[in-house]
Amino acid sequence: TGFPNFGNTIFLVVGQPLGVLKGYIQDGIWGTADAAKAAGFGVIPGAPRYVDQNNDGKITAADIAFMGTTIPKFTFGWINNFSYKNFDLNVLIQGVGGKKHYNLLRVRTERTSSDGDATDVRILNRWTPTNQDTQVPSFIGSNKYEQLQSSRWLEDGSYLRMKVISLGYNLPASLMNKIGIQSTRVYASGVNLLTFTKYTGFDPEESTNGVDALGGIDYGSYPSQKTYTIGINVSF
């Protein structure tokens, strides 16, 4: 995948759903008031504060914890066909709930590394002594303390999407029969017109891989396109 430690984020565990996510749980950012306690973990104010799962006073691989799964808890859809006189309306709404997305695109754009500096607009809200109410670290010394596989990159991938909507009109049969046409329907339709989600990536429905175990991994896959169609159906 091109991401260091990426293989340590997703696990296949017997008795668990596919795509189990494990990582360090970020619990805010170390503030100046906690400088002495942060020093005990070998970091400085502005560094991510990870949960010390075993309370041994240090952050190690033993503190990696379960973060969720890429498999949604439920999927749903609703389709209906409406008609009134010569008009017809077809609607398809679908979505998922309880799914976790691991947003690796943010890893590339928010994290400083040997590949380059962070470029995401979120870094404008990075930690400073005068801006401590944030989840974005200061980046000072980040190569020393920032873990890649952490809950910072985990987002709610739930969404509701207006998948398809189509409006049609059947021209009066009495008029069509006069010119030798049995029926004519004109219509306009749209696909992926509206999406409601808290996910900050390009598309909560897309993922980088077609493999189920990696279905919630996203590092900038091309989003579902909005499609508009105008057409006519003629029967002789």
Short mmCIF file of C-alpha atoms in Angstrom, two decimals:
data_model
loop_
_atom_site.label_atom_id
_atom_site.label_comp_id
_atom_site.label_asym_id
_atom_site.label_seq_id
_atom_site.Cartn_x
_atom_site.Cartn_y
_atom_site.Cartn_z
CA THR A 1 0.00 0.00 0.00
CA GLY A 2 2.96 2.35 0.44
CA PHE A 3 2.11 3.24 4.04
CA PRO A 4 4.52 2.23 6.84
CA ASN A 5 2.90 0.07 9.53
CA PHE A 6 -0.30 -0.19 7.49
CA GLY A 7 -0.25 -3.97 7.83
CA ASN A 8 -0.50 -3.55 11.59
CA THR A 9 -3.85 -1.75 11.40
CA ILE A 10 -6.22 -4.36 9.92
CA PHE A 11 -6.55 -7.84 11.35
CA LEU A 12 -8.47 -11.01 10.61
CA VAL A 13 -9.52 -12.41 13.98
CA VAL A 14 -11.29 -15.72 14.51
CA GLY A 15 -14.81 -15.10 15.80
CA GLN A 16 -14.76 -11.41 14.81
CA PRO A 17 -16.08 -9.62 11.69
CA LEU A 18 -13.80 -9.08 8.72
CA GLY A 19 -11.67 -5.97 8.81
CA VAL A 20 -10.98 -5.62 12.53
CA LEU A 21 -9.16 -2.34 13.16
CA LYS A 22 -6.53 -2.05 15.86
CA GLY A 23 -4.37 0.88 16.82
CA TYR A 24 -3.38 3.38 19.47
CA ILE A 25 -6.34 5.26 20.92
CA GLN A 26 -5.74 9.00 20.82
CA ASP A 27 -7.17 10.83 23.81
CA GLY A 28 -6.60 14.45 22.87
CA ILE A 29 -3.35 16.41 22.84
CA TRP A 30 -0.92 16.98 25.69
CA GLY A 31 -1.36 20.51 27.03
CA THR A 32 1.08 22.83 28.75
CA ALA A 33 -0.56 22.10 32.11
CA ASP A 34 0.41 18.44 31.68
CA ALA A 35 4.00 19.05 30.58
CA ALA A 36 5.51 17.07 33.47
CA LYS A 37 3.24 14.07 32.90
CA ALA A 38 3.89 14.21 29.14
CA ALA A 39 7.62 14.16 29.82
CA GLY A 40 7.12 10.87 31.63
CA PHE A 41 5.96 9.42 28.32
CA GLY A 42 8.89 11.00 26.50
CA VAL A 43 6.87 13.67 24.69
CA ILE A 44 6.20 17.40 24.95
CA PRO A 45 3.03 19.55 24.99
CA GLY A 46 1.45 19.50 21.56
CA ALA A 47 2.03 15.78 21.07
CA PRO A 48 -0.89 13.35 20.68
CA ARG A 49 -1.92 11.79 23.98
CA TYR A 50 -2.43 8.06 23.57
CA VAL A 51 -4.23 5.85 26.07
CA ASP A 52 -1.86 3.80 28.20
CA GLN A 53 -3.95 0.64 28.09
CA ASN A 54 -1.84 -1.39 30.55
CA ASN A 55 -0.88 1.55 32.81
CA ASP A 56 2.83 0.87 32.63
CA GLY A 57 3.73 4.52 32.12
CA LYS A 58 4.81 4.20 28.50
CA ILE A 59 3.27 3.81 25.06
CA THR A 60 4.28 0.56 23.40
CA ALA A 61 2.77 -2.06 21.11
CA ALA A 62 1.08 -3.47 24.22
CA ASP A 63 -1.23 -0.44 24.12
CA ILE A 64 -2.68 -1.25 20.70
CA ALA A 65 -6.43 -1.71 21.13
CA PHE A 66 -9.57 -2.62 19.17
CA MET A 67 -10.91 0.42 17.28
CA GLY A 68 -13.86 -1.04 15.37
CA THR A 69 -14.49 -2.84 12.12
CA THR A 70 -14.75 -1.88 8.47
CA ILE A 71 -17.93 -3.96 8.14
CA PRO A 72 -21.14 -1.92 8.73
CA LYS A 73 -23.51 -2.95 11.49
CA PHE A 74 -26.41 -2.65 9.07
CA THR A 75 -27.22 -1.66 5.51
CA PHE A 76 -30.53 -0.29 4.33
CA GLY A 77 -32.36 0.73 1.21
CA TRP A 78 -35.74 2.07 0.22
CA ILE A 79 -37.23 2.05 -3.25
CA ASN A 80 -40.61 3.30 -4.33
CA ASN A 81 -42.50 4.05 -7.50
CA PHE A 82 -45.09 6.81 -7.57
CA SER A 83 -47.51 7.62 -10.37
CA TYR A 84 -50.07 10.33 -10.91
CA LYS A 85 -51.96 10.59 -14.15
CA ASN A 86 -49.26 10.62 -16.84
CA PHE A 87 -46.38 11.26 -14.44
CA ASP A 88 -44.19 8.67 -12.71
CA LEU A 89 -41.48 9.10 -10.08
CA ASN A 90 -38.95 6.42 -9.10
CA VAL A 91 -36.78 6.89 -6.00
CA LEU A 92 -33.98 4.76 -4.54
CA ILE A 93 -32.37 5.70 -1.22
CA GLN A 94 -29.64 3.55 0.35
CA GLY A 95 -26.95 3.70 3.00
CA VAL A 96 -25.06 2.00 5.82
CA GLY A 97 -24.70 2.49 9.56
CA GLY A 98 -22.04 1.66 12.11
CA LYS A 99 -19.17 1.41 9.63
CA LYS A 100 -15.66 2.65 10.35
CA HIS A 101 -13.50 4.24 7.67
CA TYR A 102 -9.74 4.45 8.07
CA ASN A 103 -8.91 7.63 6.20
CA LEU A 104 -5.38 7.08 4.93
CA LEU A 105 -5.64 10.09 2.64
CA ARG A 106 -5.49 12.20 5.79
CA VAL A 107 -2.32 10.38 6.79
CA ARG A 108 -0.72 11.67 3.61
CA THR A 109 -2.01 15.23 3.94
CA GLU A 110 -2.00 15.87 7.71
CA ARG A 111 1.12 14.08 8.83
CA THR A 112 4.68 15.32 8.42
CA SER A 113 7.06 12.63 7.20
CA SER A 114 10.01 11.96 4.97
CA ASP A 115 7.59 12.22 2.02
CA GLY A 116 6.95 15.91 2.69
CA ASP A 117 5.15 18.38 4.87
CA ALA A 118 1.47 18.29 5.80
CA THR A 119 -0.76 20.18 3.37
CA ASP A 120 -4.33 19.65 4.65
CA VAL A 121 -6.29 22.73 5.77
CA ARG A 122 -6.79 21.03 9.16
CA ILE A 123 -3.22 21.86 10.11
CA LEU A 124 -4.31 25.50 10.39
CA ASN A 125 -5.98 24.33 13.61
CA ARG A 126 -2.85 22.59 14.92
CA TRP A 127 -1.92 22.79 18.59
CA THR A 128 -0.13 25.87 19.84
CA PRO A 129 0.22 27.25 23.38
CA THR A 130 -2.66 29.61 22.55
CA ASN A 131 -4.76 26.99 20.71
CA GLN A 132 -4.87 23.92 22.92
CA ASP A 133 -8.49 22.86 22.31
CA THR A 134 -7.76 20.80 19.20
CA GLN A 135 -7.12 17.24 18.05
CA VAL A 136 -4.35 18.23 15.62
CA PRO A 137 -0.82 17.98 17.08
CA SER A 138 1.75 20.73 16.90
CA PHE A 139 4.06 18.69 14.62
CA ILE A 140 7.06 19.72 16.71
CA GLY A 141 9.12 16.56 16.95
CA SER A 142 6.29 14.59 15.33
CA ASN A 143 8.62 12.02 13.77
CA LYS A 144 9.50 10.94 17.31
CA TYR A 145 6.05 10.52 18.81
CA GLU A 146 3.33 10.26 16.19
CA GLN A 147 1.91 6.78 15.62
CA LEU A 148 0.48 5.97 12.22
CA GLN A 149 -2.05 3.33 13.24
CA SER A 150 -4.14 5.40 15.64
CA SER A 151 -7.77 6.34 16.14
CA ARG A 152 -6.99 9.85 14.91
CA TRP A 153 -7.48 8.62 11.34
CA LEU A 154 -10.64 6.63 12.10
CA GLU A 155 -13.97 8.15 11.07
CA ASP A 156 -17.64 7.25 11.04
CA GLY A 157 -18.37 5.97 7.53
CA SER A 158 -22.17 5.88 7.93
CA TYR A 159 -24.13 7.59 5.20
CA LEU A 160 -27.53 8.05 3.59
CA ARG A 161 -27.55 8.63 -0.17
CA MET A 162 -30.15 9.61 -2.71
CA LYS A 163 -28.92 6.94 -5.09
CA VAL A 164 -31.38 7.26 -7.95
CA ILE A 165 -34.29 9.54 -8.74
CA SER A 166 -36.15 9.49 -12.04
CA LEU A 167 -39.13 11.60 -13.15
CA GLY A 168 -41.03 10.65 -16.29
CA TYR A 169 -44.02 11.82 -18.30
CA ASN A 170 -46.04 9.71 -20.73
CA LEU A 171 -47.41 11.74 -23.63
CA PRO A 172 -51.14 11.25 -24.17
CA ALA A 173 -51.85 8.05 -26.11
CA SER A 174 -54.59 9.76 -28.14
CA LEU A 175 -52.02 12.18 -29.51
CA MET A 176 -49.35 9.52 -30.19
CA ASN A 177 -51.78 7.16 -31.96
CA LYS A 178 -52.54 9.83 -34.52
CA ILE A 179 -48.94 9.71 -35.72
CA GLY A 180 -48.57 5.94 -35.52
CA ILE A 181 -46.76 5.75 -32.19
CA GLN A 182 -47.99 3.43 -29.47
CA SER A 183 -46.45 5.31 -26.51
CA THR A 184 -43.83 7.94 -25.72
CA ARG A 185 -42.22 8.64 -22.38
CA VAL A 186 -39.79 11.47 -21.70
CA TYR A 187 -37.78 11.39 -18.50
CA ALA A 188 -34.98 12.96 -16.49
CA SER A 189 -32.95 11.05 -13.92
CA GLY A 190 -30.06 11.58 -11.56
CA VAL A 191 -27.67 9.22 -9.75
CA ASN A 192 -25.83 10.02 -6.49
CA LEU A 193 -27.45 13.43 -6.24
CA LEU A 194 -27.33 13.89 -2.45
CA THR A 195 -25.25 12.26 0.28
CA PHE A 196 -25.61 12.84 4.02
CA THR A 197 -22.56 11.78 6.05
CA LYS A 198 -20.05 12.95 8.63
CA TYR A 199 -17.21 11.29 6.75
CA THR A 200 -14.61 13.84 5.59
CA GLY A 201 -13.20 11.79 2.70
CA PHE A 202 -14.28 12.06 -0.92
CA ASP A 203 -16.95 9.36 -0.72
CA PRO A 204 -18.14 7.18 2.22
CA GLU A 205 -19.32 4.50 -0.21
CA GLU A 206 -15.95 4.00 -1.87
CA SER A 207 -12.87 2.20 -0.62
CA THR A 208 -9.41 1.58 -1.95
CA ASN A 209 -9.68 -2.18 -2.30
CA GLY A 210 -12.34 -4.58 -3.47
CA VAL A 211 -11.37 -7.04 -0.74
CA ASP A 212 -13.96 -7.25 2.04
CA ALA A 213 -11.35 -7.16 4.80
CA LEU A 214 -10.06 -3.84 3.45
CA GLY A 215 -13.44 -2.36 2.59
CA GLY A 216 -13.09 0.57 4.97
CA ILE A 217 -9.62 1.66 3.92
CA ASP A 218 -9.57 4.87 1.92
CA TYR A 219 -6.62 6.79 0.57
CA GLY A 220 -8.28 8.88 -2.06
CA SER A 221 -10.14 6.43 -4.28
CA TYR A 222 -12.16 8.10 -7.02
CA PRO A 223 -15.62 9.03 -5.68
CA SER A 224 -18.95 7.93 -7.11
CA GLN A 225 -19.94 10.34 -9.83
CA LYS A 226 -23.12 12.35 -10.04
CA THR A 227 -24.86 11.44 -13.28
CA TYR A 228 -27.69 13.32 -14.99
CA THR A 229 -29.67 11.79 -17.84
CA ILE A 230 -32.42 13.10 -20.10
CA GLY A 231 -34.07 10.60 -22.42
CA ILE A 232 -37.09 9.51 -24.39
CA ASN A 233 -38.64 6.05 -24.87
CA VAL A 234 -40.74 5.50 -27.96
CA SER A 235 -42.77 2.36 -28.75
CA PHE A 236 -44.27 1.72 -32.19
#
